[in-house]
Coordinates of C-alpha atoms and ligand atoms in Angstrom, one line a residue:
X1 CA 21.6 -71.9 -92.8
X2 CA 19.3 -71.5 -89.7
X3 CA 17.1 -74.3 -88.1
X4 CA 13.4 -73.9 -86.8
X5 CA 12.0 -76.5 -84.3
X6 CA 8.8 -78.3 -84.4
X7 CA 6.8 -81.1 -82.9
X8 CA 6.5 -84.4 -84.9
X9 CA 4.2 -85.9 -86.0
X10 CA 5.9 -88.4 -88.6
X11 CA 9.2 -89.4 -88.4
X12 CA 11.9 -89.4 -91.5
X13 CA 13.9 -86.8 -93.5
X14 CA 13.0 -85.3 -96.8
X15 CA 15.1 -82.7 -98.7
X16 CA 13.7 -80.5 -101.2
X17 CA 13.1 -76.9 -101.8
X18 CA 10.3 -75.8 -99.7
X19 CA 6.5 -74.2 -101.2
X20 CA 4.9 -72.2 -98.8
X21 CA 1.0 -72.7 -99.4
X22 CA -0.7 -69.0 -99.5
X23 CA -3.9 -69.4 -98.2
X24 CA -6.4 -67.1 -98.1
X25 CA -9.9 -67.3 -96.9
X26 CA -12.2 -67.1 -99.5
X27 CA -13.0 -63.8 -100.3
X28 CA -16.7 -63.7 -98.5
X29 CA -19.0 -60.8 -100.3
X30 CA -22.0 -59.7 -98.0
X31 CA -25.3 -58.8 -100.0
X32 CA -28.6 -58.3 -99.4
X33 CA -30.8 -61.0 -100.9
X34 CA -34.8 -60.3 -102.2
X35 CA -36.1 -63.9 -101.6
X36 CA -34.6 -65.5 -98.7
X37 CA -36.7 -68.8 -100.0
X38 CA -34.7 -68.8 -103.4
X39 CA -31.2 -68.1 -101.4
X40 CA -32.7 -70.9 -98.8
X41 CA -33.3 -73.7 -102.2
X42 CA -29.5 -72.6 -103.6
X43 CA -27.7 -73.3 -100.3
X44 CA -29.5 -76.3 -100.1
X45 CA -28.4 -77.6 -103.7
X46 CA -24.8 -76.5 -102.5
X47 CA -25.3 -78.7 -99.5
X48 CA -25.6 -81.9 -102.0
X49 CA -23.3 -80.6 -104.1
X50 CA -20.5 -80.4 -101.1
X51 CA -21.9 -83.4 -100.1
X52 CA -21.4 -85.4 -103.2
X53 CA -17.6 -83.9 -103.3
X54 CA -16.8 -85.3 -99.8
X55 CA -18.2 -88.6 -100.5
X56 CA -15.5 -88.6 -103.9
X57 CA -13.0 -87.9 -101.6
X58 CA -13.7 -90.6 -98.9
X59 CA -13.4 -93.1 -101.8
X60 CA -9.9 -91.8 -103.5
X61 CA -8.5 -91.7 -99.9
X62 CA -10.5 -95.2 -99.3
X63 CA -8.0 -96.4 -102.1
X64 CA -4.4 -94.3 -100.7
X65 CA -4.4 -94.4 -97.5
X66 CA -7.0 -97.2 -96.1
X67 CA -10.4 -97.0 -94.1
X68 CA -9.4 -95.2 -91.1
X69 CA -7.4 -92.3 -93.2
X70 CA -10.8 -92.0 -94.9
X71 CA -13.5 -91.9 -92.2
X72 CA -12.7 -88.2 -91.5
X73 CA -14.3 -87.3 -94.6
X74 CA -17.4 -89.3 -93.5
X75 CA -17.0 -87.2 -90.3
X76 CA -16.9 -84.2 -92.5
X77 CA -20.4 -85.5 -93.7
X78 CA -21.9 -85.8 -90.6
X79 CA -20.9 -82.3 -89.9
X80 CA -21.8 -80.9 -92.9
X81 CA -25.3 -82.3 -92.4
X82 CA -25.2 -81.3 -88.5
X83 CA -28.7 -79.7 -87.5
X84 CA -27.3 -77.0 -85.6
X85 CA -24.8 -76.3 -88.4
X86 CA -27.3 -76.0 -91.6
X87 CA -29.9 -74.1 -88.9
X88 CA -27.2 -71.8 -87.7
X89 CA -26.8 -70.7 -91.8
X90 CA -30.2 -71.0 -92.2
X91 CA -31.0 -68.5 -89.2
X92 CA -28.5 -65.9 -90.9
X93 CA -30.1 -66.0 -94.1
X94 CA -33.5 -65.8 -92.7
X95 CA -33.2 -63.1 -90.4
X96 CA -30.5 -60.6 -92.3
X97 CA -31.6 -61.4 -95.1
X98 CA -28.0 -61.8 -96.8
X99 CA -26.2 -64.4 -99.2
X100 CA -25.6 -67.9 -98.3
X101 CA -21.9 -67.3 -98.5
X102 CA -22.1 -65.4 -95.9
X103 CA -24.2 -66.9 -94.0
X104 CA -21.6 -69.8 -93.9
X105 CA -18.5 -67.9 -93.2
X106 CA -20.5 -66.4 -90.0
X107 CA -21.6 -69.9 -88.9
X108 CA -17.9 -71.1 -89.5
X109 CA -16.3 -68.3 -87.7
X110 CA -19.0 -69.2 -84.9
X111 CA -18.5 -72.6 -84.3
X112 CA -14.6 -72.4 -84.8
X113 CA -14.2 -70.5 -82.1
X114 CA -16.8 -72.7 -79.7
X115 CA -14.1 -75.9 -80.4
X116 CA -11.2 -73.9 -80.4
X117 CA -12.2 -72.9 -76.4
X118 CA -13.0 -76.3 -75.5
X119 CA -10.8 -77.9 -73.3
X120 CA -10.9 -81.5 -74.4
X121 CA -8.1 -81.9 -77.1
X122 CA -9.6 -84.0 -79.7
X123 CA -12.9 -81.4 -79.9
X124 CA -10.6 -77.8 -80.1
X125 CA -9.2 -79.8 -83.0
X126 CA -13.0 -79.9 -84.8
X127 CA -12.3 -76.3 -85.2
X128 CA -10.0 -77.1 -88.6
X129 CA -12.7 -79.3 -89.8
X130 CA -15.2 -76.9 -89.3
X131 CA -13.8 -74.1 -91.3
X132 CA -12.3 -77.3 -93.9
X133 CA -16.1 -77.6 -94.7
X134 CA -17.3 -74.1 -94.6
X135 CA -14.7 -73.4 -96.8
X136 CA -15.5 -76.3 -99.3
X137 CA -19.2 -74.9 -98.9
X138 CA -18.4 -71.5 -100.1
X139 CA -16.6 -72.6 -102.9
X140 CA -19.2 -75.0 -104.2
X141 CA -21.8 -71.7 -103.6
X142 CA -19.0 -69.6 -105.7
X143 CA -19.0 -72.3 -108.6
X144 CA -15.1 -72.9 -107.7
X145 CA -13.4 -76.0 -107.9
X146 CA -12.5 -77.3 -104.4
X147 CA -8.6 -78.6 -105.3
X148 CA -6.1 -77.3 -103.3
X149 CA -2.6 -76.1 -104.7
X150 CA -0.2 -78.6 -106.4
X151 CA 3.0 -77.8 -107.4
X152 CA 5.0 -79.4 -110.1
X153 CA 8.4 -80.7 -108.6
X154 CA 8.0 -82.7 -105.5
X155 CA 8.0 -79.9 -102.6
X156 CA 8.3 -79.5 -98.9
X157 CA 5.1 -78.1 -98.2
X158 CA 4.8 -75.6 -96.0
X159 CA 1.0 -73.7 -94.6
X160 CA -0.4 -72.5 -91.7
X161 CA -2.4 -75.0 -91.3
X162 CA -3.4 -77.9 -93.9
X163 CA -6.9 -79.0 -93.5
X164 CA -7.7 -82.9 -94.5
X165 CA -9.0 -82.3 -97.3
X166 CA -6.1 -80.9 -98.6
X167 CA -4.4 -83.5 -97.6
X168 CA -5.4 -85.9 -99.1
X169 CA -6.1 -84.0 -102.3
X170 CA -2.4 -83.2 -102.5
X171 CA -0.9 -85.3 -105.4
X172 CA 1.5 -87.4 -102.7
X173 CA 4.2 -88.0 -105.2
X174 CA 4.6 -84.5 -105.6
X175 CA 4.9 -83.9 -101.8
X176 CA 8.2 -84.8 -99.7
X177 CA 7.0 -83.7 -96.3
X178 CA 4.5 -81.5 -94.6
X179 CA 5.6 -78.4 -92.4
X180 CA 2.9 -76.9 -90.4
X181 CA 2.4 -73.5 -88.1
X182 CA -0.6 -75.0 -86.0
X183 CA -2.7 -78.0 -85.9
X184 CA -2.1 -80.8 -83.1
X185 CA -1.2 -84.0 -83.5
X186 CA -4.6 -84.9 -82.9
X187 CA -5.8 -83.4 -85.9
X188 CA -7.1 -85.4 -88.4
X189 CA -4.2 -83.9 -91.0
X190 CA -1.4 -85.4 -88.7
X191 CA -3.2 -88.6 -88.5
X192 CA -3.3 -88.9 -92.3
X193 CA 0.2 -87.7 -92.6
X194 CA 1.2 -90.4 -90.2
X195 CA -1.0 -93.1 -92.6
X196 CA 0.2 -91.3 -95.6
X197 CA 3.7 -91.9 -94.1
X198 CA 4.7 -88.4 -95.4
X199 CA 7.7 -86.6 -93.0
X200 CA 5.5 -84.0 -91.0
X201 CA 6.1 -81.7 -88.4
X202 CA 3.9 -79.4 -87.0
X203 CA 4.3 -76.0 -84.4
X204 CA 7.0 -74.8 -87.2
X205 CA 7.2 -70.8 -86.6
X206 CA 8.3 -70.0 -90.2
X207 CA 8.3 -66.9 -92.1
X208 CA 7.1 -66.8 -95.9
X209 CA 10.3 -65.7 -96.7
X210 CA 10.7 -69.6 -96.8
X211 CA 9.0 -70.0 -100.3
X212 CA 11.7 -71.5 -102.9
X213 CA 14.3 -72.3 -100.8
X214 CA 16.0 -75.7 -100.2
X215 CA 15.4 -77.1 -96.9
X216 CA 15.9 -80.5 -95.0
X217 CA 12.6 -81.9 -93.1
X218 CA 13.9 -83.8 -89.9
X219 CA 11.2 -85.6 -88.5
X220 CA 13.8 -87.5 -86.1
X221 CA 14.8 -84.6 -84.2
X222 CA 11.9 -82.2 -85.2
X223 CA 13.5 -79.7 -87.1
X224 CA 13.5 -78.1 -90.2
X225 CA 17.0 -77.1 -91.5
X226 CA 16.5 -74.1 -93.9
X227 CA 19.2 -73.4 -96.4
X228 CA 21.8 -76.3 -95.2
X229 CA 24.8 -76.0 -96.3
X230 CA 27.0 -78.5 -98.4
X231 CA 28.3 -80.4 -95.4
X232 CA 25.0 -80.7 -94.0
X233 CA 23.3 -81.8 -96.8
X234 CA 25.8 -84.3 -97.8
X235 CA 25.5 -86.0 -94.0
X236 CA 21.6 -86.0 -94.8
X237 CA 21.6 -87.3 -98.0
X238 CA 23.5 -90.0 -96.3
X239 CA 21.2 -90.1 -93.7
X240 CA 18.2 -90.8 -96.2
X241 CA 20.2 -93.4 -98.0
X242 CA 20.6 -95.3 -95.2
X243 CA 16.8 -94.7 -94.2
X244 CA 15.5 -96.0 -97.6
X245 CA 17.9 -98.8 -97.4
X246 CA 16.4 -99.6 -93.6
X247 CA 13.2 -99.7 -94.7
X248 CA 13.2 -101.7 -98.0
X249 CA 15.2 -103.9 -95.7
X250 CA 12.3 -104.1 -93.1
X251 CA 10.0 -104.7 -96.0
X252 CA 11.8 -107.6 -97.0
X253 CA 12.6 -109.3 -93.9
X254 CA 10.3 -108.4 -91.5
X255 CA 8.5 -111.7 -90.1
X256 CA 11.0 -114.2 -92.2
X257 CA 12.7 -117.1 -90.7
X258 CA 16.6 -116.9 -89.8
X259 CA 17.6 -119.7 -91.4
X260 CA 20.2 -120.2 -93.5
X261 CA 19.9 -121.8 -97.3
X262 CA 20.3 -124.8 -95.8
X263 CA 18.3 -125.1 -93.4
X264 CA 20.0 -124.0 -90.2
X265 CA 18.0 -121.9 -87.9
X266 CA 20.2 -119.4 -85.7
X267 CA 18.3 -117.0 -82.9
X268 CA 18.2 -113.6 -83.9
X269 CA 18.1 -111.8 -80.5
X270 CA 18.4 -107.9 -79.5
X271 CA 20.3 -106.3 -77.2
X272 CA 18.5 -103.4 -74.9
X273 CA 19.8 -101.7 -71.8
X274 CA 16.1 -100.9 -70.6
X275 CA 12.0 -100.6 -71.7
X276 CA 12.9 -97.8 -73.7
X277 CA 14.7 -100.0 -76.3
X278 CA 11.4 -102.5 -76.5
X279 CA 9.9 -100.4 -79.6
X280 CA 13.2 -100.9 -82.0
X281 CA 13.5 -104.2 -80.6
X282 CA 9.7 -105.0 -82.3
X283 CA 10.5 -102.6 -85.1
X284 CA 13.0 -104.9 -86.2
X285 CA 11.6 -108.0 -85.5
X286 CA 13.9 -109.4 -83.1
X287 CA 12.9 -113.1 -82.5
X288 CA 14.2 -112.5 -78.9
X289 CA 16.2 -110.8 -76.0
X290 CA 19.7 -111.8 -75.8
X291 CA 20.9 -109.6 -73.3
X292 CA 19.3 -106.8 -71.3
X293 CA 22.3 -104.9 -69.3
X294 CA 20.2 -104.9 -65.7
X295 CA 22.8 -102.8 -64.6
X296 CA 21.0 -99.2 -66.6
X297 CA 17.9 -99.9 -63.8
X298 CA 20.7 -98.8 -61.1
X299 CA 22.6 -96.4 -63.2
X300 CA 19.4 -94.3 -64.0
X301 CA 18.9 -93.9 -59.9
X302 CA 20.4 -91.8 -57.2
X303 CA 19.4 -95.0 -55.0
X304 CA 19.1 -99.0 -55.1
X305 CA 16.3 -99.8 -57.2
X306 CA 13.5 -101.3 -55.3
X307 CA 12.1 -105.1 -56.0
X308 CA 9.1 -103.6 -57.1
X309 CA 10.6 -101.4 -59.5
X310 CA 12.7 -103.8 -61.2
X311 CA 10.1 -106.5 -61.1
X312 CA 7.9 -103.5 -63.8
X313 CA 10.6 -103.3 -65.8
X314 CA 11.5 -107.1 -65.9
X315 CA 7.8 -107.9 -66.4
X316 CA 7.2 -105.1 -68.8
X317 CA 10.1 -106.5 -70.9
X318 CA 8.7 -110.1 -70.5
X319 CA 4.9 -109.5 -71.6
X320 CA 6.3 -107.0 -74.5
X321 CA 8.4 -109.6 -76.0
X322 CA 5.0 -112.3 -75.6
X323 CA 6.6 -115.8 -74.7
X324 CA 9.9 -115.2 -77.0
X325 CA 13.0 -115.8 -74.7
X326 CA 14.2 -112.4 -72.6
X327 CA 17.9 -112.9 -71.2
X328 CA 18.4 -110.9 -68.5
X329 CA 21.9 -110.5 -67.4
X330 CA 22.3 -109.6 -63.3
X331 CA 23.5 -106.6 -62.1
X332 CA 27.1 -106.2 -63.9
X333 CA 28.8 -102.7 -62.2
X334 CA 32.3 -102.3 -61.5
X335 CA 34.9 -101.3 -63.8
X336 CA 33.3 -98.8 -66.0
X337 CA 30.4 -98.6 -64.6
X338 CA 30.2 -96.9 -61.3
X339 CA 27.8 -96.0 -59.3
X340 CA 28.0 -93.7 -56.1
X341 CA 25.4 -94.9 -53.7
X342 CA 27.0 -98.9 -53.7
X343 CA 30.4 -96.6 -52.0
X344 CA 32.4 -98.6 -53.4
X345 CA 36.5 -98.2 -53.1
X346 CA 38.8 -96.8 -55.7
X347 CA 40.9 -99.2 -57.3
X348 CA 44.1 -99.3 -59.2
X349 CA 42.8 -102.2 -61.3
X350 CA 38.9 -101.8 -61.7
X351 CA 38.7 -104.0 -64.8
X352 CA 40.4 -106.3 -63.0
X353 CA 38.1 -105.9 -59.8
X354 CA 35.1 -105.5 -57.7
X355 CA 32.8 -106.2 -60.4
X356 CA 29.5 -107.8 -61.5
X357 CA 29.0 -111.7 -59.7
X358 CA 31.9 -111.0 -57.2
X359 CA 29.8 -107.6 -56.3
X360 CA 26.4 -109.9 -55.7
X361 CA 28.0 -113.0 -54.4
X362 CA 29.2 -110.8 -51.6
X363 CA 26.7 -108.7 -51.0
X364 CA 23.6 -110.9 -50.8
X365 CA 21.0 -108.6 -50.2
X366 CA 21.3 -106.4 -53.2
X367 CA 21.5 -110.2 -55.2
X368 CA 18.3 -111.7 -53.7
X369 CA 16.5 -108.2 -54.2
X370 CA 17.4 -108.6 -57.9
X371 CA 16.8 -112.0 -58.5
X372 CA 13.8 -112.2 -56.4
X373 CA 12.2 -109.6 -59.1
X374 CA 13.9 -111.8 -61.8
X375 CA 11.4 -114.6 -60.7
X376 CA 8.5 -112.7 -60.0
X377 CA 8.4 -111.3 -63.7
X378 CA 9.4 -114.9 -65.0
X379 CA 6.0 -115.8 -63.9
X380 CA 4.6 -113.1 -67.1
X381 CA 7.0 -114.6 -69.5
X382 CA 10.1 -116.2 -70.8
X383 CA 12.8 -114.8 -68.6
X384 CA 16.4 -116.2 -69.2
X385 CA 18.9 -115.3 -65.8
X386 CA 22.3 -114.9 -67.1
X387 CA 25.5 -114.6 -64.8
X388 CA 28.6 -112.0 -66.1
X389 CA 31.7 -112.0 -65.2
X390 CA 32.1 -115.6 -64.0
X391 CA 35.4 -117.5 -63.6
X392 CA 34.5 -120.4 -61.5
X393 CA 32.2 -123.6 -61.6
X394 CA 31.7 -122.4 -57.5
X395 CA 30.2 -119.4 -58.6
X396 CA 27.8 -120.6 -60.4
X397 CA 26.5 -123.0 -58.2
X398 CA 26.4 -120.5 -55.4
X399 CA 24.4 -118.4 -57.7
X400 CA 21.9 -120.8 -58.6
X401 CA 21.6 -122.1 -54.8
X402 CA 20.2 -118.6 -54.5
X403 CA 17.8 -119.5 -57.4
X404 CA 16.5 -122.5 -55.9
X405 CA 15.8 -120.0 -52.1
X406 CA 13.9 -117.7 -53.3
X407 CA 11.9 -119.7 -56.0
X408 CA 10.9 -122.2 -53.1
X409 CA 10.5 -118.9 -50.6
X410 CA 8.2 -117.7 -53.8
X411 CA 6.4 -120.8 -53.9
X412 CA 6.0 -121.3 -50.1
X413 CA 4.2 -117.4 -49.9
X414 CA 2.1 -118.0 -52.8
X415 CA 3.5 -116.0 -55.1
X416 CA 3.1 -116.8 -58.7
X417 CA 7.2 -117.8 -60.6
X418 CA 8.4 -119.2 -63.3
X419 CA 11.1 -122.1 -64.2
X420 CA 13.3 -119.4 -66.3
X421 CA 16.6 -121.0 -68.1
X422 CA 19.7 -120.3 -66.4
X423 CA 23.0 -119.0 -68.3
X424 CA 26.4 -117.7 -68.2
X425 CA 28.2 -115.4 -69.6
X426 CA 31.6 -116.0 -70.9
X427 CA 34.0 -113.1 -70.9
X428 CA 36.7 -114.4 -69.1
X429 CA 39.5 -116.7 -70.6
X430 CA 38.8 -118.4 -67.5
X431 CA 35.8 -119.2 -68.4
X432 CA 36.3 -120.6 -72.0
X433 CA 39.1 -122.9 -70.5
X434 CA 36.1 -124.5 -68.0
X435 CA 33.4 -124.1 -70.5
X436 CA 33.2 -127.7 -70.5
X437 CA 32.1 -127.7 -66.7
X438 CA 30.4 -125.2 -66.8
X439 CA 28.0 -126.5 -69.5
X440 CA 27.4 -129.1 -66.8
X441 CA 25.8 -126.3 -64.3
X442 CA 23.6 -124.4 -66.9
X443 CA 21.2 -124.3 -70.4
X444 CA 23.1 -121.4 -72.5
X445 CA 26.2 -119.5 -73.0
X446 CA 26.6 -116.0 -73.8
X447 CA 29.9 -114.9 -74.9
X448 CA 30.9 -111.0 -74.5
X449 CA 33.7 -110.5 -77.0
X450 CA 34.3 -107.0 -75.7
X451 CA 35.6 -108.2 -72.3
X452 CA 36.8 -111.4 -73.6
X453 CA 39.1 -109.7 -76.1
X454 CA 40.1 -106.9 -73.7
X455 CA 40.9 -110.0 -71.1
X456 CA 42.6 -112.4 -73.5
X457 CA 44.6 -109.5 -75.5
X458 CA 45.5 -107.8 -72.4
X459 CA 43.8 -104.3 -74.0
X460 CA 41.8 -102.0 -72.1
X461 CA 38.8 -101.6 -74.0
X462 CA 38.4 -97.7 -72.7
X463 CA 41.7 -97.0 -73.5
X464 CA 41.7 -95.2 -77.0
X465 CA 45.3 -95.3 -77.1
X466 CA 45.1 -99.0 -77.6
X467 CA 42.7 -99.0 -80.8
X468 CA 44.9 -99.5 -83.4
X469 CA 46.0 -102.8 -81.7
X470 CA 42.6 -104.3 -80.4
X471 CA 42.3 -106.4 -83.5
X472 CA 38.6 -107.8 -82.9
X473 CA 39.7 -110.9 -85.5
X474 CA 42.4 -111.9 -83.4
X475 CA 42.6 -115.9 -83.6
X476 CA 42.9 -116.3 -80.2
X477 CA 39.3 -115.0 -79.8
X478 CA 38.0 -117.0 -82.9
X479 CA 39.6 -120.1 -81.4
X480 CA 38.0 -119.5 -77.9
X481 CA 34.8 -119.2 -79.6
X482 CA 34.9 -122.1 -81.4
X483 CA 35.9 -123.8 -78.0
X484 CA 32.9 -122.4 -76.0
X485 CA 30.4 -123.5 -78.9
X486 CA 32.2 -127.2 -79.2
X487 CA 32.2 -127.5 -75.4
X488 CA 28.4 -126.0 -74.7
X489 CA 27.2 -128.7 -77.2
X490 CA 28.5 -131.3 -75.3
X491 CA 26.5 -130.8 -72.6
X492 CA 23.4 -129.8 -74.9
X493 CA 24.2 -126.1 -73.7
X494 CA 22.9 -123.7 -76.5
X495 CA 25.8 -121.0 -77.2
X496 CA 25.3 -117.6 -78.3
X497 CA 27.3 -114.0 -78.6
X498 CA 26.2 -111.3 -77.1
X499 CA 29.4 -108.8 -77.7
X500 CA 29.7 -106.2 -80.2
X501 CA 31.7 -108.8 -82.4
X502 CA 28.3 -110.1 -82.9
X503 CA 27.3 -108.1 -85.7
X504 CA 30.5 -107.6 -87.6
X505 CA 29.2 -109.0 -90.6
X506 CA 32.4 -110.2 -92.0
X507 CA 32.3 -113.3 -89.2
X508 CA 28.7 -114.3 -89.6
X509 CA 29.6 -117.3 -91.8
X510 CA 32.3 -118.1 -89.5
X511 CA 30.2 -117.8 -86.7
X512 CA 27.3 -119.9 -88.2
X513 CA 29.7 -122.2 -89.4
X514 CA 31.8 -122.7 -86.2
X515 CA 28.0 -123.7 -85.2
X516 CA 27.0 -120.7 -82.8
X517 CA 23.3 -120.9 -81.9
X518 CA 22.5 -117.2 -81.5
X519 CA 23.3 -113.8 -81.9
X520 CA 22.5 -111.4 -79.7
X521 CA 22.9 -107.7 -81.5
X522 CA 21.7 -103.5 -81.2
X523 CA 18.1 -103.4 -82.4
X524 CA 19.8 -102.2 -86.1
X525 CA 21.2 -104.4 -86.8
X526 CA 18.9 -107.5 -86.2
X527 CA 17.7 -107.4 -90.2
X528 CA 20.8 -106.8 -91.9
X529 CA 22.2 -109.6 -90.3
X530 CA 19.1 -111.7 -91.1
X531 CA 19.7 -111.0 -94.6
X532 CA 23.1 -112.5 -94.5
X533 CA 22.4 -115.8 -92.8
X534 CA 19.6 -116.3 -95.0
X535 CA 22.1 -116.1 -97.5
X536 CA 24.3 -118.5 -96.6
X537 CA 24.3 -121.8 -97.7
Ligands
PEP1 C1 30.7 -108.1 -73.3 O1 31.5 -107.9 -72.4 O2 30.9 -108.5 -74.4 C2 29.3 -107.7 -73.0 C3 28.3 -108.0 -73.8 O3 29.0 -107.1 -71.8 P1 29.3 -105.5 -71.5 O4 29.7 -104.9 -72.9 O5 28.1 -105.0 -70.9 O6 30.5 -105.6 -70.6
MG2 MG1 31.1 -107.6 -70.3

């Protein structure tokens, strides 16, 4: 087993044995032809000929893989009826006298090599289309068929380089993935591959010693595994399940309602840490953000994150999401989470600590830099402010007091801010026990099972040791929840989970049926869970 990297240029895993296309150039003859007019009226026949053949192909890959996977073969056209192209040829055959194969491979060979050295991207990757069409020319001018290799079994296919044509001629049941030495991701084959959504990688510095063996096509990590062994296999096979399953799942539940049978609508939110999580979050159709962990902005720096900075990210997250709610929980360090440049002291208890809310409350100038961002970007958006860690109705009120500063300061310089909802979160038992209050003071709950069950069962929630205890079910969690939810909907206070527990899909009914409002989970698991409330009654 050995693995050889590559560049991707579609993602997902395919495992099959592997065919390594041998491609040569046509074999190009040079002869001397008597009458250049008669060698001049045969290339031009050929022309039409080639022409007619592309316009076939722009309609079979009109039908597989849609208008804009077709349009290189009208590009193809155009070049194929390019006036410097069909002179260049012309030229040759005039002037040496010699066959119009010949002339073409020439003409190819010359106009390769001007793309290949231009510096622009997109026109060095002409250079495959060029010789794709000189090499479709010459075979019409031989009398050969055009078809590229197939292969019976489905195959990995592996070739220097696969010209569209081929591409798209290649019988796409019978291929698993594409494996290429060159090409770009520019190039018009990695662009149908991508609309094809065939596995491809390209850059793959294989030897032909490949041919026939069993392989594994990882288009996640860019790799080709060649030869895996059982163990590997078996994890990709599991891998691929899991995939297929994901996307059948996507298929089906992408854009539907989360509502249950009868009639009960529940928010499906994601969880993210930063922007880089926005494109799973839309992949899987989250209807919102239910928590974004703030505290990643200061982790990822060796200093305090400027206003400006977070304002990008808070706004970037805002207009991503388009109007749908984005919770955004204030800075939450301590405990686990440490970070050198706030010089913090060591603690015996840091659970138990300088953490989160008691860390802003008490250092106001790192708060109001945070939440003056919060309300900058709630101006491009729906932002949601969310408190963690809190214990006391005073807390919150001093934290909202801050709210109402620097939204007035806002207003006062001008500066555009919006009226975002105001939350807690409830991880504390201290919290559930006041939940009543503190519905009073703000619109939603959030409740973080994984402190909440490490506070209420008295287990550390690093602490490994402690696994086989932290039972997740416990009914003292279950109870608290049902509390929170009761209490919240008192004071028309929305209540949703933002913990792990979350997605632990044997509590979903309870959950819906204790009356929880939302569920706020990792980007994966956002339509699986779907599924299940829509199945509920
Ligand atoms: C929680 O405690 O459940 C929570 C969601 O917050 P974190 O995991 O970031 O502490
Ligand atoms: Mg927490």
């Amino acid at each position: 087993m050995y693995v050889l990297k590559g560049k991707t240029v579609f993602a997902g895993i395919a495992i099959g044995r592997v065919n390594v296309l041998k491609k040569e150039r046509s074999n190009v003859r040079r002869y001397r032809v008597e009458n250049t007019a008669e060698e001049l009226e045969r290339l031009k026949i050929a022309l039409e000929s080639t022409d007619k053949e592309l316009e076939a192909l722009y309609e079979k890959a009109l039908k597989e893989v849609g208008e804009s996977g077709a349009m290189i073969f009208d590009v193809h056209r155009m070049m194929l009826q390019d006036q410097d192209y069909t002179d260049s040829i012309e030229n040759i055959i005039r002037g040496q006298e010699v066959n119009s194969e010949f002339a073409v491979a020439v003409t190819s060979d010359n106009f390769a090599e001007m793309f290949s050295a231009m510096d622009d991207e997109y026109m060095k990757a002409r250079a495959a289309d060029i010789k794709d069409i000189s090499e479709r020319l010459i075979s019409v001018l031989k009398g050969e068929s055009g078809a590229a290799e197939d292969s019976e079994e489905p195959v990995i296919l592996a070739a220097e380089d696969l010209s569209p044509s081929e591409t798209v001629q290649l019988d796409k049941s019978r291929i698993l993935a594409f494996v290429t030495k060159y090409g770009s991701s520019n190039s018009h084959t990695a662009i149908l591959a991508r609309t094809m959504s065939i596995p491809a990688l390209i850059g793959v510095d294989f030897s032909e010693e490949i041919d026939g063996v069993t392989a594994i096509v990882d288009g996640i990590r860019g790799e080709i595994i060649i030869e895996p062994d059982a163990e590997t296999l078996a994890k990709y096979r599991t891998m691929q399940k899991e995939e297929a399953e994901k996307k059948k799942l996507l298929k089906e539940m992408k854009g539907k309602e989360t509502v249950t049978k009868s009639g009960r609508k529940i928010r499906l939110y994601s969880n993210i840490g930063g922007t880089g999580d926005l494109p799973a979050v839309l992949e899987n159709d989250a209807e919102g953000i239910g928590l974004f962990r703030s505290e990643f902005l200061y982790l990822e720096k060796e200093d305090y994150p400027t206003e400006e900075e977070q304002f990008a990210a808070y706004k970037t997250v805002a207009e991503s999401m388009a109007g749908k709610l984005v919770v955004i929980r204030t800075l939450d360090i301590g405990a686990d989470k440490q970070i050198d440049y706030f010089g913090l002291d060591k603690e015996d208890n840091p659970a138990l600590g300088y953490r989160a809310i008691r860390i802003c409350l008490d250092r106001p100038e790192v708060f109001r830099t945070q939440l003056r961002a919060l309300l900058r970007a709630s101006a491009y958006g729906n932002i949601g402010i969310m408190f963690p860690m809190i214990i006391s109705v005073d807390e919150v009120r001093r934290s909202k007091k801050y709210i109402e500063e620097i939204s007035a300061e806002l207003k006062a310089s001008g500066i555009a801010c919006g009226d975002p909802e105001i939350g807690v979160m409830i991880e504390t038992p201290a919290s559930v026990m006041i939940s009543e209050e503190l519905a009073k003071e703000v619109d939603f709950f959030s409740i973080g099972t994984n402190d909440l069950t490490q506070y209420t069962l008295a287990i550390d929630r690093q602490n490994l040791k402690l696994d086989s205890i932290n039972d997740t079910h416990h009914p003292a969690i279950l109870r608290m929840i049902k509390m929170v939810v009761e209490n919240g909907h008192k004071h028309n206070t929305w209540v949703g989970i933002c913990g792990e527990l979350g997605a632990d899909p044997e509590l979903t009914k309870t959950f819906v049926e204790m009356g929880i409002d939302e569920l706020s989970v990792s980007p994966n698991f956002i339509l699986p869970l779907r599924k299940a409330i829509r199945s509920l009654e």
